[in-house]
PDB file of C-alpha atoms in Angstrom:
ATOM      1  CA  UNK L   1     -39.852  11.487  47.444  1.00  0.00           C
ATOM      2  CA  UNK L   2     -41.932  10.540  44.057  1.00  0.00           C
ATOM      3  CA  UNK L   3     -38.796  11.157  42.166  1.00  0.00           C
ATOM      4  CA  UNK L   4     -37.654  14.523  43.624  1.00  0.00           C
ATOM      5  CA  UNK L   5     -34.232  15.330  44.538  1.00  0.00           C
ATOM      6  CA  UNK L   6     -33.648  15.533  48.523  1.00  0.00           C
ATOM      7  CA  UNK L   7     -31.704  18.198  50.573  1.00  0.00           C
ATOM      8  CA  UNK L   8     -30.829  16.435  53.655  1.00  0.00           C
ATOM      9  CA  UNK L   9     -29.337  17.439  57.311  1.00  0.00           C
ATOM     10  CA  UNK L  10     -27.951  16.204  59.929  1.00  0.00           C
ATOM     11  CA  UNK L  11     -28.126  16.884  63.669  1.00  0.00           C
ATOM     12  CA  UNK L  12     -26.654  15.372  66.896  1.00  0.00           C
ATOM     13  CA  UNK L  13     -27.110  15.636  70.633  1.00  0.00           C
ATOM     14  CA  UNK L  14     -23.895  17.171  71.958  1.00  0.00           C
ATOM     15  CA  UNK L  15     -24.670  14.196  74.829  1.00  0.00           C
ATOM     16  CA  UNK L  16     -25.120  11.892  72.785  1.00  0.00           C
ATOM     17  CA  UNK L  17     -23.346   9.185  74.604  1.00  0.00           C
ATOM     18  CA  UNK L  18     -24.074  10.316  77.961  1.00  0.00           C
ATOM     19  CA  UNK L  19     -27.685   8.742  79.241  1.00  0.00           C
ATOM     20  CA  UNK L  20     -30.616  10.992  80.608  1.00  0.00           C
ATOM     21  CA  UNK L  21     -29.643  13.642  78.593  1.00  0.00           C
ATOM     22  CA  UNK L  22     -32.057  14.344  75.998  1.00  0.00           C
ATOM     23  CA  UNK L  23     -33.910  16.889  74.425  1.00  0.00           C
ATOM     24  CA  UNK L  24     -37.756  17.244  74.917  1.00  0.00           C
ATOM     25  CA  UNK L  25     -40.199  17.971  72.407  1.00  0.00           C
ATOM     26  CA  UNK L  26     -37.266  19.316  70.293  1.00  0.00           C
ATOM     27  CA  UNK L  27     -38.373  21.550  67.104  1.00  0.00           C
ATOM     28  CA  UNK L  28     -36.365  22.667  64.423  1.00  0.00           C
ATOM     29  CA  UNK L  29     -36.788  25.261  61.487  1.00  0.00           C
ATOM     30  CA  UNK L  30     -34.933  27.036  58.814  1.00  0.00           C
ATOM     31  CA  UNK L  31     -34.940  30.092  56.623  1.00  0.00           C
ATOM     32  CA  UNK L  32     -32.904  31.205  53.598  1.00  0.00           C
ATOM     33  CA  UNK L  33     -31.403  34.075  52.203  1.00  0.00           C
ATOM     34  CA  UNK L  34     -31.562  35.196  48.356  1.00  0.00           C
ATOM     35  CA  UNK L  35     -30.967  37.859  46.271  1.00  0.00           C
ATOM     36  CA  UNK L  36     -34.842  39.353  45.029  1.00  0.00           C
ATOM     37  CA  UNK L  37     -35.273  38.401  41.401  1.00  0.00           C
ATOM     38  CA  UNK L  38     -35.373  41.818  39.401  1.00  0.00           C
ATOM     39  CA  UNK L  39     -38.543  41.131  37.559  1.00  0.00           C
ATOM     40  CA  UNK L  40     -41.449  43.263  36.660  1.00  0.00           C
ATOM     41  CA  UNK L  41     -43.719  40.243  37.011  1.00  0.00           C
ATOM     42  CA  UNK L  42     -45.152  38.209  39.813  1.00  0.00           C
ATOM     43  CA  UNK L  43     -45.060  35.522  37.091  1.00  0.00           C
ATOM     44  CA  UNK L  44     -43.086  32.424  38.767  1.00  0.00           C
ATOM     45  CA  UNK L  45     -43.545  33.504  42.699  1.00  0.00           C
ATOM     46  CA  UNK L  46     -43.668  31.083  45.218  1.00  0.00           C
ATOM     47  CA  UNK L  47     -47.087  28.684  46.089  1.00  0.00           C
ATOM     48  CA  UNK L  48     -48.147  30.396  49.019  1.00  0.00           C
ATOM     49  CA  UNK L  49     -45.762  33.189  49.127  1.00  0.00           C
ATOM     50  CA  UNK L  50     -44.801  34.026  52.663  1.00  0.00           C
ATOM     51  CA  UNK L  51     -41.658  36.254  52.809  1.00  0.00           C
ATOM     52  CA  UNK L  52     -40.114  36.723  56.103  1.00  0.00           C
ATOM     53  CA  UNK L  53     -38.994  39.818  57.116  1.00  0.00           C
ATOM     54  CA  UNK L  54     -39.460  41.965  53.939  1.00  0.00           C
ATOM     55  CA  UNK L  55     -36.908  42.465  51.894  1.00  0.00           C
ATOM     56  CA  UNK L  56     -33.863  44.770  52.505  1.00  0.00           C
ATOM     57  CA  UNK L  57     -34.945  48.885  51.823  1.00  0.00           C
ATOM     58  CA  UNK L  58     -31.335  49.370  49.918  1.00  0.00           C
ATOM     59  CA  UNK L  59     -31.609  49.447  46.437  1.00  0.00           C
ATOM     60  CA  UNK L  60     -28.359  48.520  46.395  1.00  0.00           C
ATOM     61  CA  UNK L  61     -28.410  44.965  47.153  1.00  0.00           C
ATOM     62  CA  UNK L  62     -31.963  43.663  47.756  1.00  0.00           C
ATOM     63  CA  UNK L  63     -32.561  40.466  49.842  1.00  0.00           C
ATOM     64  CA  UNK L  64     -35.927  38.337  50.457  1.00  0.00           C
ATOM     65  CA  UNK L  65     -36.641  35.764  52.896  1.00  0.00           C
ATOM     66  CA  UNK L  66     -38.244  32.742  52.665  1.00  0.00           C
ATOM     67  CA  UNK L  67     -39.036  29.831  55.421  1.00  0.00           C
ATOM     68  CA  UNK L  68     -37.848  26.004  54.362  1.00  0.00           C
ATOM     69  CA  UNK L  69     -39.980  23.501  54.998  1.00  0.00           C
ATOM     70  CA  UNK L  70     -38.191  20.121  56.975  1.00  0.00           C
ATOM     71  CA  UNK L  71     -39.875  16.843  57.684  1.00  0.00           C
ATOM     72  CA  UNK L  72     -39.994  15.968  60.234  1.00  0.00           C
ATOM     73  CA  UNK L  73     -39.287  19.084  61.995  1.00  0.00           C
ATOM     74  CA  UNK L  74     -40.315  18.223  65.262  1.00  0.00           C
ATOM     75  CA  UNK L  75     -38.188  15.046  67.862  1.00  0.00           C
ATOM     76  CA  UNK L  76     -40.357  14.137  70.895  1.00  0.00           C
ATOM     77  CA  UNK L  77     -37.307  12.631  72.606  1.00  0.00           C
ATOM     78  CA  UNK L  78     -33.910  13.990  70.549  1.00  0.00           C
ATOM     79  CA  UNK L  79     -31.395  11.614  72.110  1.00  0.00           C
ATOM     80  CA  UNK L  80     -28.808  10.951  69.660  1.00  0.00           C
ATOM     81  CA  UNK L  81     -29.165  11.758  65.879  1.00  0.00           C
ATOM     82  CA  UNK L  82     -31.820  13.250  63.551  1.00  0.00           C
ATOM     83  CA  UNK L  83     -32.086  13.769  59.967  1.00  0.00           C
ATOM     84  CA  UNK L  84     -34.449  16.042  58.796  1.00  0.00           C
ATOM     85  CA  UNK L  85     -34.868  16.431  54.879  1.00  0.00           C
ATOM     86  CA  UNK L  86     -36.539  19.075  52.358  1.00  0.00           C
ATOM     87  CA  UNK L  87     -38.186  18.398  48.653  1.00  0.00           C
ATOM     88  CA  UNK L  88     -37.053  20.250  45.792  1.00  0.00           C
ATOM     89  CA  UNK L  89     -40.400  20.505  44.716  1.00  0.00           C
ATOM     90  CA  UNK L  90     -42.441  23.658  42.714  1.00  0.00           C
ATOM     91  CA  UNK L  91     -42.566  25.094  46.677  1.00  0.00           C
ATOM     92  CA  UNK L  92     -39.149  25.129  47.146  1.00  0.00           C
ATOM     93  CA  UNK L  93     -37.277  28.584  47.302  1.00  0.00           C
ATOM     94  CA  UNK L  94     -34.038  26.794  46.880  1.00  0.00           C
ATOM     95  CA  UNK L  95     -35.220  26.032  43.202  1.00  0.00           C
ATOM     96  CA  UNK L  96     -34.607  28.896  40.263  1.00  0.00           C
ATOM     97  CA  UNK L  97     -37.716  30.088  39.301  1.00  0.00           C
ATOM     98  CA  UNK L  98     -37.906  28.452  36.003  1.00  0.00           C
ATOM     99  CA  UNK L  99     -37.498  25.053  37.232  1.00  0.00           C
ATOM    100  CA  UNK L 100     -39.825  25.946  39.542  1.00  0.00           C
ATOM    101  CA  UNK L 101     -42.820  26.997  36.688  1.00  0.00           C
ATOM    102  CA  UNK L 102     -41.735  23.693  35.038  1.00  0.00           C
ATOM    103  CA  UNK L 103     -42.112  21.130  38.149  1.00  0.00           C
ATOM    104  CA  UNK L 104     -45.689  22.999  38.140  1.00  0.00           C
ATOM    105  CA  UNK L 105     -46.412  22.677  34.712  1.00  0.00           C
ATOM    106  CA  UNK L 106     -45.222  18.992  34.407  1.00  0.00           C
ATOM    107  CA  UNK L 107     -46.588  18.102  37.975  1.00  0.00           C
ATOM    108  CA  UNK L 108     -43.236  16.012  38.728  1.00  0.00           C
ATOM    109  CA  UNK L 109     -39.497  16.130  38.072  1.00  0.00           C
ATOM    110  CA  UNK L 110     -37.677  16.308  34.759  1.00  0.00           C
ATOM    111  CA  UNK L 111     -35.670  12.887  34.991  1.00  0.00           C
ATOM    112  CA  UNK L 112     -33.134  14.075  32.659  1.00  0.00           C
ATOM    113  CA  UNK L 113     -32.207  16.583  35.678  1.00  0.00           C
ATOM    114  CA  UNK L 114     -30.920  13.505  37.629  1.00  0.00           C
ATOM    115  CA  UNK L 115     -27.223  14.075  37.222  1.00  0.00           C
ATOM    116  CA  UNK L 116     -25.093  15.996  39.987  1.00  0.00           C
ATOM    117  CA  UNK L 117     -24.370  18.709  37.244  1.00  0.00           C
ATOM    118  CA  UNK L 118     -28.081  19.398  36.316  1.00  0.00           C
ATOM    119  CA  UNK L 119     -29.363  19.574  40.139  1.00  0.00           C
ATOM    120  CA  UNK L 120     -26.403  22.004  40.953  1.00  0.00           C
ATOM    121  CA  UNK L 121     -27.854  24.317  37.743  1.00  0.00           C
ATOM    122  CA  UNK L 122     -31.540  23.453  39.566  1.00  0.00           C
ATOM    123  CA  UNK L 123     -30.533  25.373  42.331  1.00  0.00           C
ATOM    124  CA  UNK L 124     -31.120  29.381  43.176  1.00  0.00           C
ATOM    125  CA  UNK L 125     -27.771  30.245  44.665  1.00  0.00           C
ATOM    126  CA  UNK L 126     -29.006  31.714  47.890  1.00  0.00           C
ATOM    127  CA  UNK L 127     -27.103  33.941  50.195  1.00  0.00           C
ATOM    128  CA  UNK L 128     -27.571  31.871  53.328  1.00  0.00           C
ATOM    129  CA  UNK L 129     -28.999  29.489  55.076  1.00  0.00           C
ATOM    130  CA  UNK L 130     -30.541  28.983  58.420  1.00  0.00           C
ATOM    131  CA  UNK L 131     -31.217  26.019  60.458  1.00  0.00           C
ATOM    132  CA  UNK L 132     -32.146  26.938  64.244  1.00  0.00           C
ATOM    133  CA  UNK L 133     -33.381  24.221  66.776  1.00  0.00           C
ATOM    134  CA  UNK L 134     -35.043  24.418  70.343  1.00  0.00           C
ATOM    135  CA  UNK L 135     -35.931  22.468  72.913  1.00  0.00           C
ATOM    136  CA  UNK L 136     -35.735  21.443  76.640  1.00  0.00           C
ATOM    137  CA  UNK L 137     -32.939  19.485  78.272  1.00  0.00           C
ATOM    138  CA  UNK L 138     -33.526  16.580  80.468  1.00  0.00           C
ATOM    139  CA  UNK L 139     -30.723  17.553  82.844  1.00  0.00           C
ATOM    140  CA  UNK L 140     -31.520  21.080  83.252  1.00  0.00           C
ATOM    141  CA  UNK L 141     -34.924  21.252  82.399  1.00  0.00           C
ATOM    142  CA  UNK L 142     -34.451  24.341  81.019  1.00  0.00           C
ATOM    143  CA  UNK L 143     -34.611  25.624  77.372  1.00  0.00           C
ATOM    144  CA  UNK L 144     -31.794  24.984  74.970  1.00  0.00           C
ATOM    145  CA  UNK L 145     -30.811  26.755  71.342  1.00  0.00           C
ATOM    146  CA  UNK L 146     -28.514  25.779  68.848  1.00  0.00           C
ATOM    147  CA  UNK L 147     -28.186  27.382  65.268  1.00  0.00           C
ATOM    148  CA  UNK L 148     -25.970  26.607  62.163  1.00  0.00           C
ATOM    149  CA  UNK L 149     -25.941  28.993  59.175  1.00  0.00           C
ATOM    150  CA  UNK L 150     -24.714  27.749  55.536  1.00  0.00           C
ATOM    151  CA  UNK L 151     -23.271  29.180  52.718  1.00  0.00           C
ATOM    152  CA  UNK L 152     -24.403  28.012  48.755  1.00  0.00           C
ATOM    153  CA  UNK L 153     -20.615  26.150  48.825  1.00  0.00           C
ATOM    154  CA  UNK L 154     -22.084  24.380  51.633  1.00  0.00           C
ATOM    155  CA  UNK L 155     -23.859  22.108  49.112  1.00  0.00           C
ATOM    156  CA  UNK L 156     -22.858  18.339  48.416  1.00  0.00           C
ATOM    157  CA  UNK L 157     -25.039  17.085  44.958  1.00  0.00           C
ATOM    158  CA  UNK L 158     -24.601  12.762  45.133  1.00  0.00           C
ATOM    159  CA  UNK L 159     -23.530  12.598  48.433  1.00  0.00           C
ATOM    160  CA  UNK L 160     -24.863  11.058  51.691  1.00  0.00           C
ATOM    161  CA  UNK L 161     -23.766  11.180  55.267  1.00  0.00           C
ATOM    162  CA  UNK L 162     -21.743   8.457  56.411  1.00  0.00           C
ATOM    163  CA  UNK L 163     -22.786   5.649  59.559  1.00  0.00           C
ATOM    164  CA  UNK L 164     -21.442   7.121  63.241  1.00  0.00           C
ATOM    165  CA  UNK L 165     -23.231   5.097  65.553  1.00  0.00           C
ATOM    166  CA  UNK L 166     -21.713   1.815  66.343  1.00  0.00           C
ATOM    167  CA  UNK L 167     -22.301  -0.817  68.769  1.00  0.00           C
ATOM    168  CA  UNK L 168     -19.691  -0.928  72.098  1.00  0.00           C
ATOM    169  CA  UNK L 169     -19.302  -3.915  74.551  1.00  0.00           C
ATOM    170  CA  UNK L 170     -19.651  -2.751  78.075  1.00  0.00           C
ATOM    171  CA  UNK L 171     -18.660  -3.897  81.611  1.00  0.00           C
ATOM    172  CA  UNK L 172     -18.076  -2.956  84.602  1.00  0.00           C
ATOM    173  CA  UNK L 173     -14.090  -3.647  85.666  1.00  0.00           C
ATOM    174  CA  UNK L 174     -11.342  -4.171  83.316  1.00  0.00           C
ATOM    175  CA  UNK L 175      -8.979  -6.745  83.226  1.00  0.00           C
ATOM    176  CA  UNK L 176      -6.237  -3.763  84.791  1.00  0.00           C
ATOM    177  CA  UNK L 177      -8.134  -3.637  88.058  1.00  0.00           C
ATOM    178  CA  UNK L 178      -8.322  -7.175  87.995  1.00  0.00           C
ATOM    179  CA  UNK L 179      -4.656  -7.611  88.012  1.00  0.00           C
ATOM    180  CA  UNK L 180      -4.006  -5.101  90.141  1.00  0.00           C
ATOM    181  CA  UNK L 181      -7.026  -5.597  93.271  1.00  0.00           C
ATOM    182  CA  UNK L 182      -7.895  -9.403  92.089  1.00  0.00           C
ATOM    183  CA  UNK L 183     -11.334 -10.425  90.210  1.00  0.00           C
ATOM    184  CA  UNK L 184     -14.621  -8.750  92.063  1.00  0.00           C
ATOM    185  CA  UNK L 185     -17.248 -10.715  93.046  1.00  0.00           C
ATOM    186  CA  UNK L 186     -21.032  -9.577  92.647  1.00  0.00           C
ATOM    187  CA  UNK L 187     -23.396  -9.763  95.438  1.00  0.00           C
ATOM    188  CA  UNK L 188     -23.920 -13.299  94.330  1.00  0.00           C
ATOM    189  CA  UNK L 189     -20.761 -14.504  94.697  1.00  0.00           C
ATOM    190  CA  UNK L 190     -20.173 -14.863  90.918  1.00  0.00           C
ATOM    191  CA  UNK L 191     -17.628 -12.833  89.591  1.00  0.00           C
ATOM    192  CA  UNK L 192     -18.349  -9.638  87.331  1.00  0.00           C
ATOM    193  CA  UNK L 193     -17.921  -9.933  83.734  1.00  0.00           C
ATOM    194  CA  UNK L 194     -15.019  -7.238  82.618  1.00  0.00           C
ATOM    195  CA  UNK L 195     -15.242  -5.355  78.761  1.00  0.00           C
ATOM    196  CA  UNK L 196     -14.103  -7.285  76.361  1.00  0.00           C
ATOM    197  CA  UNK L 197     -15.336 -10.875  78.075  1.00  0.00           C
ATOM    198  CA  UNK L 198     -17.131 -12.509  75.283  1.00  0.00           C
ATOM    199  CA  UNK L 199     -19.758 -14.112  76.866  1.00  0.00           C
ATOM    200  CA  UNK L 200     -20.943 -10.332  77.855  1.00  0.00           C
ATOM    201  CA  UNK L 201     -23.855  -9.813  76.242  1.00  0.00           C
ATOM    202  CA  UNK L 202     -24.381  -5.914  77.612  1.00  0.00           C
ATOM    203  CA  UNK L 203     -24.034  -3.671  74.313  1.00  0.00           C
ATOM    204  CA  UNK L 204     -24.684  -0.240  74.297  1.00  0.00           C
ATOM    205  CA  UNK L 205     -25.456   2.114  71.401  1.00  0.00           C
ATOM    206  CA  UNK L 206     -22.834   4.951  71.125  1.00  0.00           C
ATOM    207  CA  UNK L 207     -22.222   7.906  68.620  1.00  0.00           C
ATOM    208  CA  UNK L 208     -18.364   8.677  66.919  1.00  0.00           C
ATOM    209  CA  UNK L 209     -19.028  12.524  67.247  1.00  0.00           C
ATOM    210  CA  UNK L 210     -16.221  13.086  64.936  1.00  0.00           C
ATOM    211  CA  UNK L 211     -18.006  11.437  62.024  1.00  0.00           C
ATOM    212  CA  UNK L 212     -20.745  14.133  62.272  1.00  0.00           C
ATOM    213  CA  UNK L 213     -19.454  15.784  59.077  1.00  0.00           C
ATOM    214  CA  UNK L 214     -18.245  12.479  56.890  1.00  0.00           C
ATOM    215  CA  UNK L 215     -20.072  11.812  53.603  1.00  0.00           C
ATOM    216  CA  UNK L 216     -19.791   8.561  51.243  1.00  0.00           C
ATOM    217  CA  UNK L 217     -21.269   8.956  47.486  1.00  0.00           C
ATOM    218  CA  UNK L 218     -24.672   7.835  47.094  1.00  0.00           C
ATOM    219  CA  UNK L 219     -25.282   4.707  45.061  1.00  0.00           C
ATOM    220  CA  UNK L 220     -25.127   4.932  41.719  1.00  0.00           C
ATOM    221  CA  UNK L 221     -21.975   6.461  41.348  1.00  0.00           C
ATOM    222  CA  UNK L 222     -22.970  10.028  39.818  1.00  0.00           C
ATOM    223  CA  UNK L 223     -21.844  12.555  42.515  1.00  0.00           C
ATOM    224  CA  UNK L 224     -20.051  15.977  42.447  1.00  0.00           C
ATOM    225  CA  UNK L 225     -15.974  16.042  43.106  1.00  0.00           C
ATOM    226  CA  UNK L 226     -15.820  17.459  46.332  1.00  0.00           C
ATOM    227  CA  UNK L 227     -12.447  19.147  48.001  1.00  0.00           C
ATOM    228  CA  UNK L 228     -11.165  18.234  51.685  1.00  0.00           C
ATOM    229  CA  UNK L 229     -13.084  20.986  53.840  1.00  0.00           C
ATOM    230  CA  UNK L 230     -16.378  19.389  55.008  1.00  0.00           C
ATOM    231  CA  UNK L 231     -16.640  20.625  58.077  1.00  0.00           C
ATOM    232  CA  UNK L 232     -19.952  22.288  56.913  1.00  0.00           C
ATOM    233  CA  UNK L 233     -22.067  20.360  54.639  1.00  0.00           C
ATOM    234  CA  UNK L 234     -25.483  19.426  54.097  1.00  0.00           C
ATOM    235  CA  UNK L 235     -26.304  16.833  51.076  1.00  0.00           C
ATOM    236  CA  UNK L 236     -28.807  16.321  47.673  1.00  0.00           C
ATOM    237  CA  UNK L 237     -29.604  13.440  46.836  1.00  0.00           C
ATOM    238  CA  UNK L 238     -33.056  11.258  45.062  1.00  0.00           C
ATOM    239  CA  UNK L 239     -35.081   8.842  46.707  1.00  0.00           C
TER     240      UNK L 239
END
């Protein structure tokens, strides 16, 4: 977005490939955890400072706040999968501070910061994040919750989540329960097509659930080496 780097995530209906069961008017929002800059200046705050919660009363380890801002962070009809993404603008809390005063001073982004190693420095290690979503189910009609919280390792620079919905041929007997009971006949006396017949031309859309974690590198080729776990990841990457 006008040459900013991206944090993106990812989200999937649990029922994905089951029909009628989406979320309504589903609404998601997040908040991270940082250390409080020791600083006796206001010099370098936030835009429109709005800490949430305060920060912690021990002395020992102080903490602050501080809502993230997703767009879009609202799904009318959350069927399958949504991506929801947040600038690392001169707003963002996930920015150090001095990055921060100079995205305000230069009014865009330093394009010699565009390597994986230079957006990793970018960014203020925070202590967690949150990502909480709501919204009511189709089947139940009833209110549902989910909520995933990261950690700062959680962090892919270069990378971008890989395809999981495919395409799937669909029909109504199989070739098995043809052999077995002989070929069904519709209520036109034409026989059902079975999955796999190629003159089928019913397709439905379906989601690899497993996939919901898998990254690819972003083009370009300049991306951070990752290890195996990434069972937890959200990605940066520019646009």
């Amino acid at each position: 977005e006008d040459g900013y780097p991206v944090i993106e995530f990812r989200m999937m209906n649990d029922r994905a490939n089951h029909e009628g069961s989406e979320i309504w008017d589903a609404q998601i929002s997040a908040i991270v955890q940082l250390h409080k800059e020791q600083t006796g200046s206001s010099a370098g705050a936030l835009k429109n400072d709005k800490v949430s919660g305060g920060g912690s009363t021990l002395d020992l380890e102080k903490k602050v706040y501080y809502p993230i801002s997703l767009t879009p962070n609202t799904h009318p009809h959350f069927s399958r999968i949504w991506y929801a993404q947040h600038v690392l603008n001169e707003e963002s809390p996930l920015l150090k501070r001095e990055v921060r005063d100079m995205i305000a001073a230069d009014k865009k982004w330093d394009p010699d910061f565009n390597s994986w190693r230079e957006i990793r420095d970018c960014l203020n290690p925070f202590i967690s994040l949150r990502v909480t979503l709501s919204g009511t189910s189709a089947v139940s009609a009833s209110t549902v919750f989910a909520e995933h919280v990261y950690e700062f390792d959680d962090v892919c620079v270069g990378w971008r989540f890989a395809n999981m919905v495919y395409e799937k041929k669909v029909g109504i007997y199989n070739r098995s329960w043809w052999r077995r009971f002989g070929r069904p006949f519709g209520l036109t006396g034409e026989p059902v097509q079975a999955e796999g017949d190629e003159d089928n031309p019913d397709m439905k859309t379906k989601v690899d659930r497993a996939l919901l974690h898998d990254i690819v590198p972003q083009p370009g080729g300049d991306f951070e080496p990752m290890e195996d776990d990434t069972d937890s990841v959200f990605h940066i990457f520019n646009i």
